[in-house]
mmCIF file of C-alpha atoms in Angstrom:
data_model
loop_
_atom_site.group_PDB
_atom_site.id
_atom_site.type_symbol
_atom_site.label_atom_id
_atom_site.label_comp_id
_atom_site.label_asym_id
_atom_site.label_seq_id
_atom_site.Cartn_x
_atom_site.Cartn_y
_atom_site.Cartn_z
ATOM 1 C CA UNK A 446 0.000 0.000 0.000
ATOM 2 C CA UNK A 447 2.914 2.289 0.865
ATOM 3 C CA UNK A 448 4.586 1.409 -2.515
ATOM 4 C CA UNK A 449 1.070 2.447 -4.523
ATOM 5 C CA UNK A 450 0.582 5.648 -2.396
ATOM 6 C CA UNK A 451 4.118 6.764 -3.717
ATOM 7 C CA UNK A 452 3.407 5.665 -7.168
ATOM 8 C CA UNK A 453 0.543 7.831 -7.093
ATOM 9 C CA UNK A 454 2.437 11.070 -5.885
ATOM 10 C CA UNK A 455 4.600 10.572 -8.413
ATOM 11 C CA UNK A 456 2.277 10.921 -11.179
ATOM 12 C CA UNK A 457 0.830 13.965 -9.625
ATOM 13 C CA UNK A 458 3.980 15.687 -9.807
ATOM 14 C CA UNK A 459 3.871 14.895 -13.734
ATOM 15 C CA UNK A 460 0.647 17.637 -13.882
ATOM 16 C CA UNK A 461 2.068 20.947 -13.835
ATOM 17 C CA UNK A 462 -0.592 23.670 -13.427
ATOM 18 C CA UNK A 463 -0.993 26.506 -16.428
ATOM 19 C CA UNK A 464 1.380 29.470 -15.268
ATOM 20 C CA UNK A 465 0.364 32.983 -16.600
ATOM 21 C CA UNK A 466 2.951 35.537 -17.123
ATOM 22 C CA UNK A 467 1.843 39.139 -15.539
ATOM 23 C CA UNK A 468 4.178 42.144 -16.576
ATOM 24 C CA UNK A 469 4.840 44.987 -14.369
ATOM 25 C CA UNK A 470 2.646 48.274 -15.471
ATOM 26 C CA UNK A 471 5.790 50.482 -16.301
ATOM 27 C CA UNK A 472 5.923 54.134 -17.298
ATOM 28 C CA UNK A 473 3.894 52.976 -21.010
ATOM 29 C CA UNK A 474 0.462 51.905 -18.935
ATOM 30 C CA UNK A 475 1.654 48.425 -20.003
ATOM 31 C CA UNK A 476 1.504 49.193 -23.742
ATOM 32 C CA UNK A 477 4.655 48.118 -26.011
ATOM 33 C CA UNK A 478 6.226 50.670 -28.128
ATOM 34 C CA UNK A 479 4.268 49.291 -31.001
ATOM 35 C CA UNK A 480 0.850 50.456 -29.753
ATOM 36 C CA UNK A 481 2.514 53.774 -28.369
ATOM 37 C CA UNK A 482 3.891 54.511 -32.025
ATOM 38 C CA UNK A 483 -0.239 53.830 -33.346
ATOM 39 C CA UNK A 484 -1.642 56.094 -30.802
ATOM 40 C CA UNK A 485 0.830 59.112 -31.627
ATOM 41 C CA UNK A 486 0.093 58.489 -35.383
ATOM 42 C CA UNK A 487 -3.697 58.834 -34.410
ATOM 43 C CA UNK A 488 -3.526 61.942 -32.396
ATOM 44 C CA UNK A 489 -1.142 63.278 -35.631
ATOM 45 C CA UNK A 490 -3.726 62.363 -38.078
ATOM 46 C CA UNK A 491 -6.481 63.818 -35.516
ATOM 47 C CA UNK A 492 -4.690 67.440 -35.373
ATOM 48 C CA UNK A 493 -3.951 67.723 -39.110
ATOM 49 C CA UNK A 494 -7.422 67.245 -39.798
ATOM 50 C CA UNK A 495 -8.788 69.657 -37.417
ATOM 51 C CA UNK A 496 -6.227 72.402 -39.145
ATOM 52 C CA UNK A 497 -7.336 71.634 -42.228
ATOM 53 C CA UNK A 498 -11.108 71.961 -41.894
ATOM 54 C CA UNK A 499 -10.445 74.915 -39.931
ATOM 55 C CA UNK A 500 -8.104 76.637 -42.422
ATOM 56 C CA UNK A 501 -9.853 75.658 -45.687
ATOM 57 C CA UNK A 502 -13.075 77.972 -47.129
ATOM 58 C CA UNK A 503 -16.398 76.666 -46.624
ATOM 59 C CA UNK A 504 -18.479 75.576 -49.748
ATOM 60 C CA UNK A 505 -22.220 76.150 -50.315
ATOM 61 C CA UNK A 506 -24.317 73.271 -51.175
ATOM 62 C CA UNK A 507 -26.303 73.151 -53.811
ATOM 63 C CA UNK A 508 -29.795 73.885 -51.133
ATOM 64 C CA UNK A 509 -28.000 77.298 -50.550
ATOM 65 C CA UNK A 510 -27.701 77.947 -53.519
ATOM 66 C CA UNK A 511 -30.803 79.984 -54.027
ATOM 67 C CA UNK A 512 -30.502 81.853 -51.102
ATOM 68 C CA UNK A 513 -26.805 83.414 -51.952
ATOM 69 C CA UNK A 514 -27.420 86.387 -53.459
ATOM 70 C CA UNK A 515 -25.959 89.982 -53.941
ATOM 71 C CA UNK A 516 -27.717 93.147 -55.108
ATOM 72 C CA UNK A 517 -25.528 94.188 -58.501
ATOM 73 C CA UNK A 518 -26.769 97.886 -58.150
ATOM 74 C CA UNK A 519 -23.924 99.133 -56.255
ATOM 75 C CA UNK A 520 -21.886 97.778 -59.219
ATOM 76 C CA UNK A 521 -19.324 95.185 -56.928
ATOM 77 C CA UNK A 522 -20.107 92.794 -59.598
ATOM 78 C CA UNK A 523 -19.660 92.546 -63.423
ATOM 79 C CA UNK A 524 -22.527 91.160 -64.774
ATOM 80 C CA UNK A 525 -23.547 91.066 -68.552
ATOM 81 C CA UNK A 526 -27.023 91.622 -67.810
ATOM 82 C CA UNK A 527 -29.007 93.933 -65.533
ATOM 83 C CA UNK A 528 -31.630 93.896 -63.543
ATOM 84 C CA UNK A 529 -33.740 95.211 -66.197
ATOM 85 C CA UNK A 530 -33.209 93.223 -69.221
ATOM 86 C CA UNK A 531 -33.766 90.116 -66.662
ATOM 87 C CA UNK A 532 -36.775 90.918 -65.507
ATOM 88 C CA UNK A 533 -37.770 90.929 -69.357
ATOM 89 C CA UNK A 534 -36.730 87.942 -69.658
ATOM 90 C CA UNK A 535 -38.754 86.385 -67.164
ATOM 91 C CA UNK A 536 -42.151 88.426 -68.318
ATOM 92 C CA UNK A 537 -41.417 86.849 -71.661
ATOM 93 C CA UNK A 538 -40.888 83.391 -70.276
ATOM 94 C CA UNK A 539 -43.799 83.452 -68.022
ATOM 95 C CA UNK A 540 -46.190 84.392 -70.689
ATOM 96 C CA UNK A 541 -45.215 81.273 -72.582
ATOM 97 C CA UNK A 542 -47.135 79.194 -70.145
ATOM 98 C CA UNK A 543 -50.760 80.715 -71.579
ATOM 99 C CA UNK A 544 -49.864 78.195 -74.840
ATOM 100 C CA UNK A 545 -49.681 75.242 -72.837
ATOM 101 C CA UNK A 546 -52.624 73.065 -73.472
ATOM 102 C CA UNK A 547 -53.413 72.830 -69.818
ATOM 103 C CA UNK A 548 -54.448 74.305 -66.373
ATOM 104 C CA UNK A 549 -50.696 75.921 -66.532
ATOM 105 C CA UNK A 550 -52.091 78.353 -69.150
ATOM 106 C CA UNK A 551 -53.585 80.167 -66.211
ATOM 107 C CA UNK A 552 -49.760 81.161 -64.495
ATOM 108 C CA UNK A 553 -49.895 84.730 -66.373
ATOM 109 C CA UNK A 554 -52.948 85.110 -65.318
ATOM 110 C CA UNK A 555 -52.657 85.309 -61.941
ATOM 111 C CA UNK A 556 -48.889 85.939 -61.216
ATOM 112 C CA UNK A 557 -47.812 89.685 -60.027
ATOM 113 C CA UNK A 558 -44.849 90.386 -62.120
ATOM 114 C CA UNK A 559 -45.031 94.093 -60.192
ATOM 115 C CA UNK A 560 -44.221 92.331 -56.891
ATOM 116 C CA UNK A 561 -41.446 90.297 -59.235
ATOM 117 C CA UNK A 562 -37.405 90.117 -56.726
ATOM 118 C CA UNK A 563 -34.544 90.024 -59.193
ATOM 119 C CA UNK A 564 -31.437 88.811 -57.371
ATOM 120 C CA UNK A 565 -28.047 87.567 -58.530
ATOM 121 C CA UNK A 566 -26.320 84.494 -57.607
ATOM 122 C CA UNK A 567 -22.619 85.440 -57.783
ATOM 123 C CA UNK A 568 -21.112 81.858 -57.042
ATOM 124 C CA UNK A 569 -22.796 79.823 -60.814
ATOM 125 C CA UNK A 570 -23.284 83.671 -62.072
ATOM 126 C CA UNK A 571 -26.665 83.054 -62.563
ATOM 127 C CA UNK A 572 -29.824 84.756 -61.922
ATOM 128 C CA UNK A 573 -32.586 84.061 -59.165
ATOM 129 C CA UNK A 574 -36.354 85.571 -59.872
ATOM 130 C CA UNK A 575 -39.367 84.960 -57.406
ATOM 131 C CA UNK A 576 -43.045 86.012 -58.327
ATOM 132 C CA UNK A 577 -45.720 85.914 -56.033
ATOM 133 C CA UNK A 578 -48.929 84.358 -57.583
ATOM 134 C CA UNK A 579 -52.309 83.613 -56.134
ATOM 135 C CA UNK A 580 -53.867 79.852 -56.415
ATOM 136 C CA UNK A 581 -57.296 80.596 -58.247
ATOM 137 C CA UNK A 582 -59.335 77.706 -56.250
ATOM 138 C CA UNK A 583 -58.746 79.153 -52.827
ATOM 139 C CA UNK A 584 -56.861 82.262 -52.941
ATOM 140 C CA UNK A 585 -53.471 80.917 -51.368
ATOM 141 C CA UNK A 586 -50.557 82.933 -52.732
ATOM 142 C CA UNK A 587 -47.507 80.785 -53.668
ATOM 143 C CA UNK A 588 -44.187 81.885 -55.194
ATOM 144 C CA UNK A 589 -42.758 80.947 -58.818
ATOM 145 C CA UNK A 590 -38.737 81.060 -59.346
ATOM 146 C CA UNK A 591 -36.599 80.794 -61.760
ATOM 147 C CA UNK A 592 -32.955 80.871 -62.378
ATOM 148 C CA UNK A 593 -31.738 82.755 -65.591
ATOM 149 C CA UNK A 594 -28.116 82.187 -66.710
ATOM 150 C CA UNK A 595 -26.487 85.722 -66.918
ATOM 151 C CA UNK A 596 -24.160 84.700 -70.188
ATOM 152 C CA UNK A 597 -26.599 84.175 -72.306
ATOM 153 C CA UNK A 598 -29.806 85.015 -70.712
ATOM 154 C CA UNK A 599 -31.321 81.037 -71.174
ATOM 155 C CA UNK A 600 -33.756 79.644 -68.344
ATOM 156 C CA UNK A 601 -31.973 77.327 -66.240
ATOM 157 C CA UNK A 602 -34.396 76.413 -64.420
ATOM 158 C CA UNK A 603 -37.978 77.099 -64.893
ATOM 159 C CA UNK A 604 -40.652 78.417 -63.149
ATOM 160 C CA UNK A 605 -42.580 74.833 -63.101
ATOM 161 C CA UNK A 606 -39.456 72.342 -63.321
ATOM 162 C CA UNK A 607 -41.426 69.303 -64.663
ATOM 163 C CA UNK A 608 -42.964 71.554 -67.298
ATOM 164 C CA UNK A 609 -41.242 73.700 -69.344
ATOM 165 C CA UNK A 610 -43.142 75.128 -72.415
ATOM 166 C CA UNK A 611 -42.580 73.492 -75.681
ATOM 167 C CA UNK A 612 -42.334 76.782 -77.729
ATOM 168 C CA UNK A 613 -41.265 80.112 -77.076
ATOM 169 C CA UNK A 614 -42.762 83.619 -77.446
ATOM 170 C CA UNK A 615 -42.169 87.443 -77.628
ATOM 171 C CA UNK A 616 -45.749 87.694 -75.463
ATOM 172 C CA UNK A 617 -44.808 89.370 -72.038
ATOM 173 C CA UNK A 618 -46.818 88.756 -69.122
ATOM 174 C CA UNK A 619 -47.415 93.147 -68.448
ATOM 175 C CA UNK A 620 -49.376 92.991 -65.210
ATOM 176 C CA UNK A 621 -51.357 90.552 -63.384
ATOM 177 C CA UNK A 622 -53.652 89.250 -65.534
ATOM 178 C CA UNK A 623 -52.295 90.880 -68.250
ATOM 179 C CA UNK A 624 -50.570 90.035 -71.236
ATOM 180 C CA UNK A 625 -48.880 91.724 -74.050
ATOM 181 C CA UNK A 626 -49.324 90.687 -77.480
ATOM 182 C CA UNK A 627 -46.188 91.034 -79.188
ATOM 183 C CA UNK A 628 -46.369 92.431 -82.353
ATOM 184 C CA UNK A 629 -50.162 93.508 -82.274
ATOM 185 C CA UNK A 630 -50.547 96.890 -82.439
ATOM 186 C CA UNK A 631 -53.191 98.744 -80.641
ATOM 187 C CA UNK A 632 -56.411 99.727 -81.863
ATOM 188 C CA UNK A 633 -56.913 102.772 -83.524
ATOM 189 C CA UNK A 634 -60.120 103.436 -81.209
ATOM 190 C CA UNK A 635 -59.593 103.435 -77.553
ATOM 191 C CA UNK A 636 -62.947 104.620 -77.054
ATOM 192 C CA UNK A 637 -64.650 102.525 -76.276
ATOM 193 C CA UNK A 638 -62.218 100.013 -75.633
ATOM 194 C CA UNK A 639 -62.160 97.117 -78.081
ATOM 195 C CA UNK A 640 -62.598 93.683 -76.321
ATOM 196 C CA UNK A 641 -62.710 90.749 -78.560
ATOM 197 C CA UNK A 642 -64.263 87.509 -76.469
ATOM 198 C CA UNK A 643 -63.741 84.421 -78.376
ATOM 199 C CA UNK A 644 -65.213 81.594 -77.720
ATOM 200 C CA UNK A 645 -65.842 78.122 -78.622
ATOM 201 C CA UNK A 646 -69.544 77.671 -77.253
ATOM 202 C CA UNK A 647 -69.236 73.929 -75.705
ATOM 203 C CA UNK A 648 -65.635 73.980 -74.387
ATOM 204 C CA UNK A 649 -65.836 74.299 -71.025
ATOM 205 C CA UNK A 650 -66.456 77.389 -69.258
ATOM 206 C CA UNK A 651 -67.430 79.331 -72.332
ATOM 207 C CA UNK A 652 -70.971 79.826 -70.917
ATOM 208 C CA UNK A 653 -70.252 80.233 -67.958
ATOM 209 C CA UNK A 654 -67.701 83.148 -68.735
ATOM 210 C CA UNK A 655 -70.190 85.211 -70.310
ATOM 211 C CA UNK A 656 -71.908 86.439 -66.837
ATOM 212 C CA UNK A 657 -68.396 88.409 -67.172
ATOM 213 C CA UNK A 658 -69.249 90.381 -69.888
ATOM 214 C CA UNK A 659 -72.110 91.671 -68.278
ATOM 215 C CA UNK A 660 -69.755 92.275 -64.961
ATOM 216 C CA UNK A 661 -67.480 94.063 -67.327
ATOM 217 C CA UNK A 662 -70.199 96.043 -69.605
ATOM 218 C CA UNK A 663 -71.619 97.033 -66.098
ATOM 219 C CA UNK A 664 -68.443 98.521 -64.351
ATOM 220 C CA UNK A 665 -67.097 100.429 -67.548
ATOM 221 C CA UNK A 666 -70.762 101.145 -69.532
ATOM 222 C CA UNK A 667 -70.700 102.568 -73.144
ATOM 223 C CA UNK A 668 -66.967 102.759 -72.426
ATOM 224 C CA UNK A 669 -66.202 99.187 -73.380
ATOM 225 C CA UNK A 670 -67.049 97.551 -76.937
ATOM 226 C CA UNK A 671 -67.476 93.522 -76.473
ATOM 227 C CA UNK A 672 -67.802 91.689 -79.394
ATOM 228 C CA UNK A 673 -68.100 88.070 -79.221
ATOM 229 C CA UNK A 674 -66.083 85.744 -81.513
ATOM 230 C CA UNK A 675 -67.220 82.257 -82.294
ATOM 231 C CA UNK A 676 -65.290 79.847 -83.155
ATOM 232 C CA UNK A 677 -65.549 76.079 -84.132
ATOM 233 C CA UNK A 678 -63.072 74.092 -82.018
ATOM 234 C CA UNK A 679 -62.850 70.612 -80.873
ATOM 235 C CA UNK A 680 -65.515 70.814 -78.076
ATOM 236 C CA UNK A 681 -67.824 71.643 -80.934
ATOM 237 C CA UNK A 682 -66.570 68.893 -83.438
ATOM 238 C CA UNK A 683 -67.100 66.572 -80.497
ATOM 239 C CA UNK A 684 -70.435 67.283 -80.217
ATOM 240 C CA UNK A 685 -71.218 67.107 -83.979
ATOM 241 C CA UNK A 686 -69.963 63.839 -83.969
ATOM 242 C CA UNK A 687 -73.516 63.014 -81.687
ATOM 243 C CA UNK A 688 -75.868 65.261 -83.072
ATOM 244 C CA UNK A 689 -75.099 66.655 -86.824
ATOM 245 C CA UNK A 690 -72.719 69.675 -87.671
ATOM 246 C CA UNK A 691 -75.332 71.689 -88.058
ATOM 247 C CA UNK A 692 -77.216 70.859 -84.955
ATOM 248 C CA UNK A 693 -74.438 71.548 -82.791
ATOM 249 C CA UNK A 694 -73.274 74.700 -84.358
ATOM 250 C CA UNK A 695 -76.797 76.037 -83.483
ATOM 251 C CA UNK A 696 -75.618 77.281 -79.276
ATOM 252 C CA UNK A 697 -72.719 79.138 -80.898
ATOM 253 C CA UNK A 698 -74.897 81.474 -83.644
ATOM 254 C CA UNK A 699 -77.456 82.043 -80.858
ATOM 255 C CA UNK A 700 -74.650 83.429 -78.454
ATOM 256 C CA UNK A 701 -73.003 85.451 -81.155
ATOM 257 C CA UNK A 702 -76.689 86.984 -82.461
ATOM 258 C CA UNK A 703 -78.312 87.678 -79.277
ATOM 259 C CA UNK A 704 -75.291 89.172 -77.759
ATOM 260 C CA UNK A 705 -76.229 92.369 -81.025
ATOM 261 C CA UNK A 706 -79.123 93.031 -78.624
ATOM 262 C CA UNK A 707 -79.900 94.881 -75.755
ATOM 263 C CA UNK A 708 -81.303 91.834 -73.443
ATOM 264 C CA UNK A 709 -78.076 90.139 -74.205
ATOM 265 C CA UNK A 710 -77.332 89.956 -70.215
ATOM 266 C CA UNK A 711 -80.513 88.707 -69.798
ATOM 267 C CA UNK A 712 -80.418 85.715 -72.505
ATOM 268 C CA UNK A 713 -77.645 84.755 -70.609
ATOM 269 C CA UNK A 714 -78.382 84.363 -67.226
ATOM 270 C CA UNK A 715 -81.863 82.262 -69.277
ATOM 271 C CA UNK A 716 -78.944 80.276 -70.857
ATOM 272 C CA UNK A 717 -76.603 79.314 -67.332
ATOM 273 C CA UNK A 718 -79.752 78.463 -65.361
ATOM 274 C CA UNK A 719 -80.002 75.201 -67.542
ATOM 275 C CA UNK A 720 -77.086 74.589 -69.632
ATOM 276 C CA UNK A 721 -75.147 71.871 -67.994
ATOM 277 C CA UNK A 722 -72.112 71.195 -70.923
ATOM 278 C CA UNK A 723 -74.459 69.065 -72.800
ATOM 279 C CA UNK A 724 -75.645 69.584 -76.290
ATOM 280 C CA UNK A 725 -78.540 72.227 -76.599
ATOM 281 C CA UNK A 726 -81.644 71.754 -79.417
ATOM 282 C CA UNK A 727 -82.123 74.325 -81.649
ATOM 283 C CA UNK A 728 -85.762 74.545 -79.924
ATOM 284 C CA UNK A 729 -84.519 74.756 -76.577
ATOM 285 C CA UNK A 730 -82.618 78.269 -77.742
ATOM 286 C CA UNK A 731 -85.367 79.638 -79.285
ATOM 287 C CA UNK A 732 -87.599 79.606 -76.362
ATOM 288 C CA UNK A 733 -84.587 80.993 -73.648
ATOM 289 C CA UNK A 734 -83.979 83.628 -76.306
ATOM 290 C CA UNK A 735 -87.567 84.794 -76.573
ATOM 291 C CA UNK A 736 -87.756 84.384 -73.000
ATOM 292 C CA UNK A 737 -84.741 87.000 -72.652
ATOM 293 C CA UNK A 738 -87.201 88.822 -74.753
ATOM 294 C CA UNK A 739 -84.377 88.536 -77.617
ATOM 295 C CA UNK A 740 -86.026 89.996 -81.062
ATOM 296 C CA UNK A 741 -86.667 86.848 -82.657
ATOM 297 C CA UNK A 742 -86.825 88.119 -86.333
ATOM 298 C CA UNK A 743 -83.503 90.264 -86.412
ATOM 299 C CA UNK A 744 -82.343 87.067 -84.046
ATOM 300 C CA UNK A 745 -83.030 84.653 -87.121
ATOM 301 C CA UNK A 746 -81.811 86.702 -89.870
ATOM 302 C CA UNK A 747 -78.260 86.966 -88.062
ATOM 303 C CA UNK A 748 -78.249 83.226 -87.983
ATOM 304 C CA UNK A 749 -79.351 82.963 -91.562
ATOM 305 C CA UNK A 750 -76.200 84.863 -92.685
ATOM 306 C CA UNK A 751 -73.831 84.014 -89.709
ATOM 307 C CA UNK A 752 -71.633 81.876 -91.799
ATOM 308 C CA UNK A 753 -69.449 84.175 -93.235
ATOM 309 C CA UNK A 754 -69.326 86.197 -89.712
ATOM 310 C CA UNK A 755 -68.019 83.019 -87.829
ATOM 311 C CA UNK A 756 -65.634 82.039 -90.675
ATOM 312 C CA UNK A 757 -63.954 85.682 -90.375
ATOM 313 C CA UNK A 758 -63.848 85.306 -86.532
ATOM 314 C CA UNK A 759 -61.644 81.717 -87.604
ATOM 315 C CA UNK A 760 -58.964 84.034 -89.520
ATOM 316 C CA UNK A 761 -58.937 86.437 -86.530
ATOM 317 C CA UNK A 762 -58.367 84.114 -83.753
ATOM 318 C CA UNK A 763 -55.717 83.007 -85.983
ATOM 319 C CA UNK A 764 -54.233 86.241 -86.487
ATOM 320 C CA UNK A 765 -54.208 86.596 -81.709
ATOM 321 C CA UNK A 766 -52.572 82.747 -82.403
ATOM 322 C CA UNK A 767 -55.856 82.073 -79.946
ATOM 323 C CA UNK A 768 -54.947 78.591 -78.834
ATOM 324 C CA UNK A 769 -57.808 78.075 -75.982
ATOM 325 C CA UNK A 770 -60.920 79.766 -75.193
ATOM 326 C CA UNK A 771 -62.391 81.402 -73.769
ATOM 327 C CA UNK A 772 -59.868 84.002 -74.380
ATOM 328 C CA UNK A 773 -59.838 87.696 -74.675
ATOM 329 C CA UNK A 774 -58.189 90.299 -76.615
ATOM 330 C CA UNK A 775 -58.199 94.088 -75.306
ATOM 331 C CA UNK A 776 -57.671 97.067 -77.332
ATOM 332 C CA UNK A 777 -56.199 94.462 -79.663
ATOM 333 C CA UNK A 778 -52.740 94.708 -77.886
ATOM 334 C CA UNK A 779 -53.463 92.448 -74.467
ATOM 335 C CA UNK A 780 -54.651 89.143 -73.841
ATOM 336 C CA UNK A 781 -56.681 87.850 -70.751
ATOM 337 C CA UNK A 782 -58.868 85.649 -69.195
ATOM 338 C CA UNK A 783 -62.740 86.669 -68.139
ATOM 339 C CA UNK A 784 -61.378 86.379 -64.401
ATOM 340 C CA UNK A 785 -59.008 89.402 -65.330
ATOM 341 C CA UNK A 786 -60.571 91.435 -67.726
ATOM 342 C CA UNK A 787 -61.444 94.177 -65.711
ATOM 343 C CA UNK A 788 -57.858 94.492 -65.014
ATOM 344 C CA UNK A 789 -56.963 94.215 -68.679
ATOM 345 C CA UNK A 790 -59.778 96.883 -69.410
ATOM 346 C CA UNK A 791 -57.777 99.325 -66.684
ATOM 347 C CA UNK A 792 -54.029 98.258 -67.691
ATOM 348 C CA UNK A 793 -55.376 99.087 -71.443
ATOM 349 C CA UNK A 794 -57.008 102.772 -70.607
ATOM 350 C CA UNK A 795 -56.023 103.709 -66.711
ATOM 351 C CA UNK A 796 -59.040 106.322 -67.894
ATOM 352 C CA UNK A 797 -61.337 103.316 -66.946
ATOM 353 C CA UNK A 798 -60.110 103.031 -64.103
#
């Protein structure tokens, strides 16, 4: 037993338990000079890049952009165009929108080019424009901008930025709701003031827009000389393609020969109480016309021989380049809507006014 209790210590000695090495913490905090060396390289690194954001200029983004500008008048910068000649620019641009085939066409309309800030954007030398315009469904005033390239005077970026008009023009938006035909000189008579309304009779809104020329005809009296202008367009092709040529041209010679007579204003408030942009029988007319207590004979005999009227009209709208209706032409010079005429009317003849 004594031998086997020996054997057995001997084999224990054989085990030697795991020894772990612990350094004294020195002077280094128990780092080597390898990780010493890293650290000072960090904090190197660290301090040159501190001097150099501190040292180096700041650049604008691209968000500032629009909001870096300078007033050129005191003359610290050299620009090659001026205040002026961009503001032009941008009248001319604007106006462009009122050939757009869609609910843009109303941006001349109701955008103050008066109230228009011209500012200059030294850094891309470029021009920044802002006008103020009002939101016809509820009022709300919003702001249009634009940036104009001062080199050569192109549009950058445009006042809508997903819709830029297809075509240009020389028309200049003059005033709000106002714009300048360019090229069309005034009339020779501006009294009474010439106001050409033309109107396909079953787009939309045509009807509707005459209870403006009685608004108008009642603020400015004998002063003012509407004459309507009738013309054919694809609202009335669409309904001749129901009812008959004919047939549907019957709304638009009723409008143009009852508005010769002096219960015009009345025929039409007959006409908006139940015309609800469908077609319109030739019987139905007659009796809101004599209703209006329209003179039915002169009333027929201007239809009879309205053809050659209405065909005229054609050659004049294309003479304004009228590309939507209603539209209206004052003093043949100016273009608006029959939500701004009144202010066409007064831009036209302050007299008015």
């Amino acid at each position: 037993m004594a031998e086997k209790g020996v054997k057995g210590k001997s084999e224990a000695d054989k085990i030697r338990e795991p020894s772990i090495l612990v350094r004294p913490i020195n002077r280094m905090g128990g780092l080597d000079n390898i990780h010493v060396a890293l650290l000072a390289l960090v904090a190197i690194l660290v301090i040159l890049l501190l001097m150099v954001s501190y040292y180096s200029p700041a650049v604008p983004s691209n968000s500032t952009r629009t909001t870096t500008v300078v007033n050129v008048s005191n003359g610290s910068y050299s620009t090659v165009h001026t205040p002026s000649q961009i503001k032009s620019i941008a009248e001319q641009f604007l106006a462009s929108y009122a050939q757009t085939n869609s609910s843009l066409s109303l941006l001349p309309y109701y955008s103050d080019v008066s109230s228009m800030t011209v500012s200059y954007l030294p850094s891309g030398r470029d021009w920044y424009i802002q006008i103020p315009s009002t939101n016809p469904s509820n009022n709300a005033t919003f702001y249009l901008s634009a940036i104009i390239s001062d080199s050569n005077g192109s549009i950058m970026t445009p006042f809508i930025e997903l819709a830029r008009p297809s075509g240009s023009t020389k028309n200049a938006v003059v005033s709000q709701g106002v714009v300048r035909l360019a090229g069309k000189p005034s009339c020779i008579s501006q009294n009474p003031l010439n106001v050409y309304w033309f109107m396909d009779a079953y787009a939309p809104g045509s009807i509707q827009s005459l209870r403006n020329v009685a608004s108008l005809e009642s603020a400015f009296g004998s002063s003012v000389n509407v004459s309507i202008k009738i013309l054919y367009g694809g609202s009335t092709t669409q309904i001749a393609g129901q009812v008959g040529t004919l047939n549907a041209q019957e709304l638009g010679k009723y409008v143009l020969c009852s508005s010769t007579q002096a219960n015009f204003s009345k025929f039409v408030s007959s006409l908006n109480s139940v015309y609800d942009n469908n077609y319109l029988s030739q019987n139905a007319l007659q009796s809101l016309s004599a209703t209006a207590g329209i003179n039915q004979t002169a009333l027929n005999s201007c239809i009879a021989n309205s053809d050659s009227a209405i065909n005229a009209q054609a050659l004049l709208a294309q003479y304004y380049n009228i590309t939507s209706n209603p539209a209206i032409v004052v003093d043949c010079e100016y273009q608006a809507i029959p939500q701004t005429i009144n202010k066409a009317a007064c831009y036209a003849n302050s007299k008015f006014c």
